[in-house]
CSV table of C-alpha atoms in Angstrom, one decimal:
chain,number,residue,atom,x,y,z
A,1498,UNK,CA,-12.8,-6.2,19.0
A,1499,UNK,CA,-14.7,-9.1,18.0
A,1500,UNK,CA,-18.5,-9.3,17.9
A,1501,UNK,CA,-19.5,-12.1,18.7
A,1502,UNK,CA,-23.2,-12.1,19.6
A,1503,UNK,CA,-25.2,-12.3,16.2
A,1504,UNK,CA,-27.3,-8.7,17.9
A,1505,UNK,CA,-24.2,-6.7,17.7
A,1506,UNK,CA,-23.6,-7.9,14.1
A,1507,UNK,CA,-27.2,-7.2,13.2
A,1508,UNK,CA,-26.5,-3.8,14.8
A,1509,UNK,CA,-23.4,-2.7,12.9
A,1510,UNK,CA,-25.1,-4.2,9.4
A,1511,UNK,CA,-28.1,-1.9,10.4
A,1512,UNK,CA,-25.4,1.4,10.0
A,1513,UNK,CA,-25.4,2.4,6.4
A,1514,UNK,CA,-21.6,1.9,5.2
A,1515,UNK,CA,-22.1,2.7,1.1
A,1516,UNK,CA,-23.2,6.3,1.3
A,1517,UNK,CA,-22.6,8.5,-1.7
A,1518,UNK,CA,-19.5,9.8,-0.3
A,1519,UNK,CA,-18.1,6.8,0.7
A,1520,UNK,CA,-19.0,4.7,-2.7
A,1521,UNK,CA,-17.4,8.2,-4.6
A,1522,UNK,CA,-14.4,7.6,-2.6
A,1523,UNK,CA,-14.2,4.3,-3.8
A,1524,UNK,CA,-14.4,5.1,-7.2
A,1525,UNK,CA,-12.1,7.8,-6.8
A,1526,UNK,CA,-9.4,5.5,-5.1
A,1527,UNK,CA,-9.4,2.9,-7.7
A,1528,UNK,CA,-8.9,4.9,-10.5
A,1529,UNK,CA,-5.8,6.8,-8.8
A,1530,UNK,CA,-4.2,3.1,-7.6
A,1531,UNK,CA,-5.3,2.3,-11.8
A,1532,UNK,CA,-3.3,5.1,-13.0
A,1533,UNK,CA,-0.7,4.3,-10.1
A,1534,UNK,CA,-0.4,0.6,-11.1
A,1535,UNK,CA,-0.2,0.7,-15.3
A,1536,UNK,CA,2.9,3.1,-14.5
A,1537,UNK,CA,4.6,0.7,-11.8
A,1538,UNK,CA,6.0,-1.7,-14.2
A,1539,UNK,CA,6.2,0.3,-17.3
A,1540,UNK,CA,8.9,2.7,-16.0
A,1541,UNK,CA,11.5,0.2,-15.1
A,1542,UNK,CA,11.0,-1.0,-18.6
A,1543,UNK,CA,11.3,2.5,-20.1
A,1544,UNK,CA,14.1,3.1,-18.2
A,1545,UNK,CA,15.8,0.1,-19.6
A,1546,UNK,CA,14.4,1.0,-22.8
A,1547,UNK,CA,16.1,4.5,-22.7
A,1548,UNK,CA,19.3,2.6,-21.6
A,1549,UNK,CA,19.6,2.3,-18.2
A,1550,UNK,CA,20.9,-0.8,-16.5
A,1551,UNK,CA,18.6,-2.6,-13.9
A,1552,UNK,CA,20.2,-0.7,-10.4
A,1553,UNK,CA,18.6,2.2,-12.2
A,1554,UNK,CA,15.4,0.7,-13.0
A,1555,UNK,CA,15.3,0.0,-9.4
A,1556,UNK,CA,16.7,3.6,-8.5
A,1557,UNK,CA,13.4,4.7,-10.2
A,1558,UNK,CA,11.1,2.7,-7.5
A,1559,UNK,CA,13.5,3.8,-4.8
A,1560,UNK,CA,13.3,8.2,-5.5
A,1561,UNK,CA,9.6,7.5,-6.0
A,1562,UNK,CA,9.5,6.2,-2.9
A,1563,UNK,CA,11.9,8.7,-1.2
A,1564,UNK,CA,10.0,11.4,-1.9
A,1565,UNK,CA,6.7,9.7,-1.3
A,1566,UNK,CA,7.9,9.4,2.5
A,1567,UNK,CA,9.3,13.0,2.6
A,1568,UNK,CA,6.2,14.4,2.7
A,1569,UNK,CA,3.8,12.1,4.4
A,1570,UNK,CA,4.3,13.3,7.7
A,1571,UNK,CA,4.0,16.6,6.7
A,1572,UNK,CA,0.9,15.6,4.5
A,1573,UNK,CA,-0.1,13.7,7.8
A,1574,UNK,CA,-0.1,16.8,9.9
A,1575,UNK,CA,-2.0,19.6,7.9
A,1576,UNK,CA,-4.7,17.0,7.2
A,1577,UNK,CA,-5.4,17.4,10.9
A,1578,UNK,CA,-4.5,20.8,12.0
A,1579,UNK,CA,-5.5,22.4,9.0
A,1580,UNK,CA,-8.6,20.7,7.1
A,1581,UNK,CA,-8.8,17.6,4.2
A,1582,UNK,CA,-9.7,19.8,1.5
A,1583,UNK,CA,-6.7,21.6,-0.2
A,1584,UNK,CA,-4.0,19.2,1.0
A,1585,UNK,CA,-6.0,16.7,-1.6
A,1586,UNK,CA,-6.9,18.4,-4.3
A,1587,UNK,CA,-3.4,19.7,-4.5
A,1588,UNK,CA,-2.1,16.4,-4.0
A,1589,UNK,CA,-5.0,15.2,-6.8
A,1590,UNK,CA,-3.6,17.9,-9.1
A,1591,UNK,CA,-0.1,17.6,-8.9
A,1592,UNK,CA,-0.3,14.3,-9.8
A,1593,UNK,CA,-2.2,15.2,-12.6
A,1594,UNK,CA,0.7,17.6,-14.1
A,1595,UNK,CA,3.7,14.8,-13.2
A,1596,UNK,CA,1.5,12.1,-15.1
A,1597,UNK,CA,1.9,13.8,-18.1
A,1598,UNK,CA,4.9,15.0,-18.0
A,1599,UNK,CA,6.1,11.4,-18.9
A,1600,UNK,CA,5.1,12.0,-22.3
A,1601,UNK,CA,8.2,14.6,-22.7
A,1602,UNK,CA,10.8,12.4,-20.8
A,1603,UNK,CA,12.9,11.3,-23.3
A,1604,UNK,CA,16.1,10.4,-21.2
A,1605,UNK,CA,17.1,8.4,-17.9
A,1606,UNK,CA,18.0,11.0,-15.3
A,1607,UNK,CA,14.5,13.2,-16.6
A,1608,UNK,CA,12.0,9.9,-16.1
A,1609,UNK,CA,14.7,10.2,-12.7
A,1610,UNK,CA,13.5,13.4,-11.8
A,1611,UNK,CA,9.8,13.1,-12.7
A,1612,UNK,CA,9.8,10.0,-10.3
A,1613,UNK,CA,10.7,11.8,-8.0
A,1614,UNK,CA,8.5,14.7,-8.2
A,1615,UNK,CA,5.7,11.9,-8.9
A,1616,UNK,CA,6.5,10.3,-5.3
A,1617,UNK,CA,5.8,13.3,-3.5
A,1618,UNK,CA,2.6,14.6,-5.2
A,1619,UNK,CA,1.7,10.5,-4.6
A,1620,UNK,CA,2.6,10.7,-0.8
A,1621,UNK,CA,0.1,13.9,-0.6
A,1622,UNK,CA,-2.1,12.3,-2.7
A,1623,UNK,CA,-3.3,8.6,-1.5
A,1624,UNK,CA,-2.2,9.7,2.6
A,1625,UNK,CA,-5.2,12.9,2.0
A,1626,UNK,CA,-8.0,10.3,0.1
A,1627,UNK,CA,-7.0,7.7,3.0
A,1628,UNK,CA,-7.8,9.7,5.3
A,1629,UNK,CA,-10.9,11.1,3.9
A,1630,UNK,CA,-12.1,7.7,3.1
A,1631,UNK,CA,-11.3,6.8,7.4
A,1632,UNK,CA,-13.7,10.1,7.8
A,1633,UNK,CA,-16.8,8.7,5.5
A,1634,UNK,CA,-16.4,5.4,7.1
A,1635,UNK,CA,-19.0,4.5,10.0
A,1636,UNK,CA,-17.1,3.0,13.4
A,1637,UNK,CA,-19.4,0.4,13.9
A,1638,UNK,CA,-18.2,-0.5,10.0
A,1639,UNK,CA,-14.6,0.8,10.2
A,1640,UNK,CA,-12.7,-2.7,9.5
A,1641,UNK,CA,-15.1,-4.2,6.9
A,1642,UNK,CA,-15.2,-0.1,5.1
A,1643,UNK,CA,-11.3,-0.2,5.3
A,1644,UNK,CA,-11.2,-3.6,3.6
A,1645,UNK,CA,-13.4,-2.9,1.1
A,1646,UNK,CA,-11.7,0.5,0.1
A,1647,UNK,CA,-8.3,-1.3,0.1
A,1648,UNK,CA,-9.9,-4.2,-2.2
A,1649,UNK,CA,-10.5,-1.2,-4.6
A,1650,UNK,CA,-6.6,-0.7,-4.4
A,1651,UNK,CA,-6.2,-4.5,-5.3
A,1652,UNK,CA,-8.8,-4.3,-8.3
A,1653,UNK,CA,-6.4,-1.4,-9.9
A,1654,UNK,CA,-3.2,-4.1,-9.0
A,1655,UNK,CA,-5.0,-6.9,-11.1
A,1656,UNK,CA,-6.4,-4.7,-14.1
A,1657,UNK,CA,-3.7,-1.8,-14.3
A,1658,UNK,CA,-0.4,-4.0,-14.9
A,1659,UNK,CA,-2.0,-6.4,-17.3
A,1660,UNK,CA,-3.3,-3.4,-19.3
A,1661,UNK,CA,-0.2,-1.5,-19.4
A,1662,UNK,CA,1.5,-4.5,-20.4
A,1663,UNK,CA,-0.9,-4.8,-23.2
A,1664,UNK,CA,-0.8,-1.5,-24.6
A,1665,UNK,CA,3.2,-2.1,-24.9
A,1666,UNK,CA,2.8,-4.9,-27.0
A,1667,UNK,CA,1.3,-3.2,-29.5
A,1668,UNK,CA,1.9,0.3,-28.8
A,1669,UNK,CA,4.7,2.6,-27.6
A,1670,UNK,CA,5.3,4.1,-24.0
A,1671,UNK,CA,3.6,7.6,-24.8
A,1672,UNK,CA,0.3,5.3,-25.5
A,1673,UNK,CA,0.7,4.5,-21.7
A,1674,UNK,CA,1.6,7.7,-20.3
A,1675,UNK,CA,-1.6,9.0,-22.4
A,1676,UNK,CA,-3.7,6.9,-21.0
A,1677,UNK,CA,-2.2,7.2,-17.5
A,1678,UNK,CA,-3.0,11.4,-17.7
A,1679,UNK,CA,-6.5,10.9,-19.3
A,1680,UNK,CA,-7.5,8.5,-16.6
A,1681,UNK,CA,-6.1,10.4,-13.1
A,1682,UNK,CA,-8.6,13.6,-14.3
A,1683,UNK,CA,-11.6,11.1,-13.3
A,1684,UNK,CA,-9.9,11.2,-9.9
A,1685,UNK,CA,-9.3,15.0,-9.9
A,1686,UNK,CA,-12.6,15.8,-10.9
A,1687,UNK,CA,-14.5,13.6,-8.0
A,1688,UNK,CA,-12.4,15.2,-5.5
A,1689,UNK,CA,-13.1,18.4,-6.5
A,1690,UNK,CA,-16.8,18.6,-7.6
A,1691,UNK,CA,-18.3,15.7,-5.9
A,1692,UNK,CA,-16.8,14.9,-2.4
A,1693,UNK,CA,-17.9,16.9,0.9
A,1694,UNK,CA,-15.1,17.1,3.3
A,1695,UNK,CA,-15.7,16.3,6.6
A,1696,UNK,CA,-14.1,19.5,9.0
A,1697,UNK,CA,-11.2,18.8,11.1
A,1698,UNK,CA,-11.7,18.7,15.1
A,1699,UNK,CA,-9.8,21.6,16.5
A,1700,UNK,CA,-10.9,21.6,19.8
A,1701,UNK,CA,-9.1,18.4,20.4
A,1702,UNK,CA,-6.2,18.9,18.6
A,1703,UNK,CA,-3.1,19.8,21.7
A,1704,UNK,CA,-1.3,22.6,19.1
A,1705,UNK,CA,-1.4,24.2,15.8
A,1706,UNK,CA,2.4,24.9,16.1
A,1707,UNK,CA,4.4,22.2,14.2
A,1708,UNK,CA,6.8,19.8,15.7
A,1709,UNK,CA,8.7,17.1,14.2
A,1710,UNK,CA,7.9,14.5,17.1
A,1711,UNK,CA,4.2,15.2,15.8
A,1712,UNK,CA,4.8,14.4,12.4
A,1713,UNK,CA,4.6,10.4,13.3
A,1714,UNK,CA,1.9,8.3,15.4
A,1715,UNK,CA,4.3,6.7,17.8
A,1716,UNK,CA,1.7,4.2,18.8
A,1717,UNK,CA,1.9,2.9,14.9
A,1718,UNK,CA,5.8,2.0,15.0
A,1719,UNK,CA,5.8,-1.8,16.4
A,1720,UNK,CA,3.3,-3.1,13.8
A,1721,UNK,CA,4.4,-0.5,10.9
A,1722,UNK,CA,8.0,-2.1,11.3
A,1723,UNK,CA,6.6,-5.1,9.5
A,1724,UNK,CA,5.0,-3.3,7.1
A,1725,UNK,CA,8.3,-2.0,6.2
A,1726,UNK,CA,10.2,-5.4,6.0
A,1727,UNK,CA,6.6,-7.2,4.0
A,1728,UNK,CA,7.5,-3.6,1.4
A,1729,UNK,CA,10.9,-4.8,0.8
A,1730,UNK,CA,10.1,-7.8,-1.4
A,1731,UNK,CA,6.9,-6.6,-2.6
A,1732,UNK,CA,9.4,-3.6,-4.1
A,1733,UNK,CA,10.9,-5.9,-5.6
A,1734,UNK,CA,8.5,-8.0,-7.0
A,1735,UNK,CA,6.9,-4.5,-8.4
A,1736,UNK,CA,10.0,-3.6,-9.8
A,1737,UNK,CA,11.3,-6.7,-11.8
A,1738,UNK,CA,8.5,-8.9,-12.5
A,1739,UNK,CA,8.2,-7.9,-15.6
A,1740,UNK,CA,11.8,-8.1,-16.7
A,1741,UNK,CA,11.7,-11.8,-15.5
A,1742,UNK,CA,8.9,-12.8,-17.2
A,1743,UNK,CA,10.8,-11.6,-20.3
A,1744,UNK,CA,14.0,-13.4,-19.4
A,1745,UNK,CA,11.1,-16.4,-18.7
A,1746,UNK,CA,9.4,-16.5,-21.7
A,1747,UNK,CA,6.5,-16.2,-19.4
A,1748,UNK,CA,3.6,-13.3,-19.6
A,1749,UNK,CA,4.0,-10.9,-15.9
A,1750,UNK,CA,0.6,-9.2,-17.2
A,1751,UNK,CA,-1.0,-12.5,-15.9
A,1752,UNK,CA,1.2,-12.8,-12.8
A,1753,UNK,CA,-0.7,-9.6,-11.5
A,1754,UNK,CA,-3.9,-10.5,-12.7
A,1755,UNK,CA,-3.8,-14.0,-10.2
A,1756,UNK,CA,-1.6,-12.1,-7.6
A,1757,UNK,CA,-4.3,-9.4,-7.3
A,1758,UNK,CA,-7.6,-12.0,-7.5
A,1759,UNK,CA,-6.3,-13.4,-4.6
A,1760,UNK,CA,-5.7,-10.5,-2.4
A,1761,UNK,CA,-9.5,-9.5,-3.7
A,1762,UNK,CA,-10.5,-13.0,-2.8
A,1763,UNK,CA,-8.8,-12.9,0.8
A,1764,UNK,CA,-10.8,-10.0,1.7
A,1765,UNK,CA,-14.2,-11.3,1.1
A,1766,UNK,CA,-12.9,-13.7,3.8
A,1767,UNK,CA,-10.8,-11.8,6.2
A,1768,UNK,CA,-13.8,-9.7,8.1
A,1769,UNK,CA,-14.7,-13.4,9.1
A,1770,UNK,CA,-11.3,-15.1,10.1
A,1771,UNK,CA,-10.3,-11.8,12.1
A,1772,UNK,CA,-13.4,-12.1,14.2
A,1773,UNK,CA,-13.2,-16.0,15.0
A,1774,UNK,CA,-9.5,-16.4,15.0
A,1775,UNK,CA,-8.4,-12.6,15.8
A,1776,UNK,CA,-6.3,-10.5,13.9
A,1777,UNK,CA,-2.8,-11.8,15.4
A,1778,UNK,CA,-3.7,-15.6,14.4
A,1779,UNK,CA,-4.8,-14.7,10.7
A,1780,UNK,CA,-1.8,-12.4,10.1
A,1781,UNK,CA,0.3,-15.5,11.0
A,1782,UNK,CA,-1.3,-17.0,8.3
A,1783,UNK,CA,0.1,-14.5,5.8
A,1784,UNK,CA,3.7,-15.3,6.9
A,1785,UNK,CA,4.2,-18.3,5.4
A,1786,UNK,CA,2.1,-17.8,2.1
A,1787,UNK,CA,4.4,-14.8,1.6
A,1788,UNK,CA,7.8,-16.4,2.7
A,1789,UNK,CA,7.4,-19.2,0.3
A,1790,UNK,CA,6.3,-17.2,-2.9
A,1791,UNK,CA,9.3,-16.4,-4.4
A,1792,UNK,CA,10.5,-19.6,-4.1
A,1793,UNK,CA,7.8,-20.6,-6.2
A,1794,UNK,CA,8.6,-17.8,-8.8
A,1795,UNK,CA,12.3,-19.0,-9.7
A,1796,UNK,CA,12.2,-23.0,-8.1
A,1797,UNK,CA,11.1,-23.9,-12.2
A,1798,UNK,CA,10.4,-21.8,-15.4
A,1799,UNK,CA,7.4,-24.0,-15.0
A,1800,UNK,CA,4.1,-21.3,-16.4
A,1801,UNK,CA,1.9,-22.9,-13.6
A,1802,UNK,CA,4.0,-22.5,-10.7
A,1803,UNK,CA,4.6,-18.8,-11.6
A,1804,UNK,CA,1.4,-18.4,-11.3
A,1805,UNK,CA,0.8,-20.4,-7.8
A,1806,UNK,CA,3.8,-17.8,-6.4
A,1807,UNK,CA,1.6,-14.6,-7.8
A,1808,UNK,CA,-1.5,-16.5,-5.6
A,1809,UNK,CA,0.9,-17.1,-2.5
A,1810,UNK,CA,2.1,-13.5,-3.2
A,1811,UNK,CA,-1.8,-11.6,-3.3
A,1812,UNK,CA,-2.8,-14.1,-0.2
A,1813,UNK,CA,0.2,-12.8,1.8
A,1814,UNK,CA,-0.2,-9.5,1.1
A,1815,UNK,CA,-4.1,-9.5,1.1
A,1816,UNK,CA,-3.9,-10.6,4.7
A,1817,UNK,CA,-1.0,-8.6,6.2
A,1818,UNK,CA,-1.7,-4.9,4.9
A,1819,UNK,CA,-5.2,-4.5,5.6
A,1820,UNK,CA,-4.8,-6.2,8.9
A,1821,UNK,CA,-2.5,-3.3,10.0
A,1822,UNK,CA,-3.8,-0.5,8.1
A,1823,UNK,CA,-6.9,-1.2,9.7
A,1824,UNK,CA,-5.1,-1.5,13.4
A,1825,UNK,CA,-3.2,1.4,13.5
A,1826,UNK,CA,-6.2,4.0,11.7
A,1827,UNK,CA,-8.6,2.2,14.0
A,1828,UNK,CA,-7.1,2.7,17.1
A,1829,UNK,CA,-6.4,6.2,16.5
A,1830,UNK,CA,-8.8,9.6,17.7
A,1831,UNK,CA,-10.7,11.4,15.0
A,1832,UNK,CA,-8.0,13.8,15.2
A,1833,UNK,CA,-5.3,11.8,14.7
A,1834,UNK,CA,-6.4,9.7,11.5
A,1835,UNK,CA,-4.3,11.7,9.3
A,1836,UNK,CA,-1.3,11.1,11.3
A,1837,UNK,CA,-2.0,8.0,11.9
A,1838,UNK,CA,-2.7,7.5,8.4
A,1839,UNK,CA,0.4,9.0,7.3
A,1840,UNK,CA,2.8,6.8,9.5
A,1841,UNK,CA,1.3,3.8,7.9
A,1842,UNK,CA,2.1,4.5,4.2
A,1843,UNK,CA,5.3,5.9,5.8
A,1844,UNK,CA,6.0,2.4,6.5
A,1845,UNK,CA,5.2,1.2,3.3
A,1846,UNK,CA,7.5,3.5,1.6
A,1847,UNK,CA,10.5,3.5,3.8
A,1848,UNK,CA,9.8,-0.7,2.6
A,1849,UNK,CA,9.5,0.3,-0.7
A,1850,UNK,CA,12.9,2.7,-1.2
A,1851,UNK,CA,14.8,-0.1,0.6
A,1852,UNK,CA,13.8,-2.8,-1.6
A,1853,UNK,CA,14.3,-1.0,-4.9
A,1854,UNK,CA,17.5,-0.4,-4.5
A,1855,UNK,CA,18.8,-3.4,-2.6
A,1856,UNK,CA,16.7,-5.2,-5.4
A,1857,UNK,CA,18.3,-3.7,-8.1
A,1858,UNK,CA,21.7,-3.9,-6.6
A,1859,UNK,CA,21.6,-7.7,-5.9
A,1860,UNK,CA,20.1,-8.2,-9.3
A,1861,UNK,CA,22.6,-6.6,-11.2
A,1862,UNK,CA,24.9,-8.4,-8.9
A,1863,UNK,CA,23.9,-12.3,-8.9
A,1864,UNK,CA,20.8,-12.2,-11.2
A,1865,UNK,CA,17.3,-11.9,-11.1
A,1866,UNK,CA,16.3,-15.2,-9.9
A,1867,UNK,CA,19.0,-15.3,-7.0
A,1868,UNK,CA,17.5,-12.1,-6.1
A,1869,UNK,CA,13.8,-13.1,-5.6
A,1870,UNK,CA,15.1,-15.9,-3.2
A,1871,UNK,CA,16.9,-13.2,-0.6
A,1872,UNK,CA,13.6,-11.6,-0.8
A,1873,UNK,CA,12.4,-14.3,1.7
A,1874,UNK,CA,15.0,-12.9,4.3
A,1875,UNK,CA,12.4,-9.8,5.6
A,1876,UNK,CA,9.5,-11.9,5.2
A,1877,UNK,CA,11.3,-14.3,8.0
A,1878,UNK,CA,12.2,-11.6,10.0
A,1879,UNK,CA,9.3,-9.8,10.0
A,1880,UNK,CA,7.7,-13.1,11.5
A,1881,UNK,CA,10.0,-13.4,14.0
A,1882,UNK,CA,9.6,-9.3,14.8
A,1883,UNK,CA,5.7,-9.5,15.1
A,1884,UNK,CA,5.7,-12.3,17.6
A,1885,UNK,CA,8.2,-11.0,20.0
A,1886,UNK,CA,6.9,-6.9,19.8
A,1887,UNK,CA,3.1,-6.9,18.5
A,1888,UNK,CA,1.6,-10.1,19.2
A,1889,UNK,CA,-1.2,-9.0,21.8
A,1890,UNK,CA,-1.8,-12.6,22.8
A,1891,UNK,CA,1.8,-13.7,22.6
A,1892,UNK,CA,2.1,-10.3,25.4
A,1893,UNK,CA,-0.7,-11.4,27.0
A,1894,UNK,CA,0.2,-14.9,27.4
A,1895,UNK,CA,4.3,-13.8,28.8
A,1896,UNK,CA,2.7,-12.1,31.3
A,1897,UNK,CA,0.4,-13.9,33.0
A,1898,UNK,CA,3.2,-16.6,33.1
A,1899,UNK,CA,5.6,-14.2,34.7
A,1900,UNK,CA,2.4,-12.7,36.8
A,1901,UNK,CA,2.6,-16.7,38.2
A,1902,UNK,CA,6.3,-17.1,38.9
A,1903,UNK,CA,6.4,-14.1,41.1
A,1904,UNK,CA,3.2,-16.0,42.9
């Protein structure tokens, strides 16, 4: 929908969007993507550290994600058919206890197995505070409240890396993982004490019995396939930045510190560009910004183009996700939004267990560098994908022209 009389803008600014609840959400959902974020690059390195080779430092991303995706459907479906409350506070909690239990992993195939327990308690986690954050957001709002909660997601991406990366050069993993347990409690104690939970809508809900074809928002596939293909190289750009800065000679804390100003930047901006140009034009923008940043990262060891690819890379992904997110939550019944929700970081981690591995496996295979090139092979294809199957104007367009042959 675009507004474009200045009374219905007046009119939706008029409905209160930072409410308590919704600014405590906030809070609470940056300092879970914080804690998220300062662990994403240090356990690739601790894995190495502990004497794994790089396929298992991208097996670490990939059981992470596995497990994450496990239970997001089924995360998805008592979140509507059974209330927001418990789902996320036992998602909150068991996050809690897998946090800290990287302070006793002292070997591979343990920081292995807390990965991925740590996936799953994730994939309860942020799929339950999504969806309670869709419930606290006005309608009128819903696109600028989404953008703005996922900006808070982008904040943890430029502060948590760069800190973690800090703390190891002067301190040693546990110093991380400390920090990383101490934090997530501020998370776990909003969600408990502070947030009022908005009851689900039974009376519109078709069955309380489960059934797998209920677990995903069918609706959501087409435009969470390209989600899936944008994860692929954003796994692997999570994964092994770090370990190519090293073999660089170039500091990764300030490659996510640029990657994740631009994404905040793009959002002040996207609200605007999707209601002039319409969301299909602006995500086309993405497409390019993203294809050609890791060509940037490896064309020169050069410090300044390293730091252009981590601006192509935030712009690309600033654009795309929220974009989506926003689409498929959006355009789904109040009763829906945690299946809805679900499906899409579904997407995002079927991307993200894919690109881990293939990552790591073409890495250990042909280098680092070599890999980040192949990494433009889903952005291309994901271009290609969204303009033949979710393109609304592209659609719209075909068929009025085939609407005139048959005239």
């Amino acid at each position: 929908m675009r507004p474009n009389s200045k009374g219905a803008l007046a009119k939706n600014a008029s409905v209160p969007l930072w409410t308590k609840q919704y600014t405590l959400i906030c809070i609470a959902n940056l300092v879970l993507f914080t804690a998220h974020y300062m662990l994403t690059p240090t356990i690739p390195l601790y894995i190495q550290y502990l004497g794994g080779n790089e396929v298992m430092a991208g097996l670490g991303t990939t059981v992470f994600s596995i497990a994450a995706l496990v239970v997001r459907p089924f995360t998805g479906w008592i979140l509507d058919h059974k209330g927001r409350k418990f789902i996320t506070l036992l998602g909150m909690a068991l996050t809690t206890v897998f946090f800290w239990g990287y302070n006793l992993a002292t070997a591979v195939l343990i920081v292995l197995a807390l990965r991925l327990f740590e996936g799953a308690a994730w994939g309860i986690a942020d799929t339950s505070l999504g969806t309670v954050m869709a419930d606290n957001i006005p309608r009128e709002r819903f696109a600028e409240g989404m953008s703005y909660c996922s900006a808070t997601c982008q904040l943890a991406l430029a502060m948590a890396p760069a800190i973690s990366l800090a703390i190891l050069e002067k301190a040693p993993y546990s110093t991380v993982f400390l920090v990383v347990s101490c934090s997530i409690l501020v998370t776990l104690f909003i969600t408990t004490l502070q947030i009022k939970y908005h009851p689900i809508q039974k009376k519109e809900t078709t069955s309380q019995r489960l059934r797998l074809l209920d677990l995903i928002d069918r609706n959501a596939l087409k435009p969470c396939m390209v989600v899936v293909l944008y994860s692929i190289p954003y796994a692997a750009l999570m994964t092994f930045i770090a370990s190519y800065g090293i073999e660089k000679g170039i500091s990764s804390s300030g490659f996510f510190t640029f990657m994740a100003g631009a994404v905040v930047v793009s959002r002040l901006f996207l609200g605007r560009c999707i209601d002039r140009l319409g969301s299909d034009r602006v995500i086309y923008l993405s497409m390019p910004l993203f294809f050609f940043a890791p060509i940037l990262l490896v064309i020169s060891p050069s410090v300044i183009l390293f730091y252009i690819s981590a601006v192509f890379f935030g712009l690309g992904l600033g654009i795309m996700m929220p974009c989506i997110q926003t689409s498929v939550v959006s355009s789904a019944p109040p009763h829906d939004k945690g299946r809805a929700t679900s499906t899409y970081f579904l997407a995002f981690d079927v991307g993200l267990a894919l690109g881990g591995v293939i990552a790591g496996w073409i890495a250990e295979l042909i280098g680092l560098s070599a890999m980040f090139l192949t990494m433009t092979v889903p952005t291309a294809i994901s271009a290609v994908f969204y303009y033949f199957c979710c393109d609304k104007t592209h659609r719209r367009t075909r068929a009025s022209l085939e609407g005139k042959s048959k005239n």
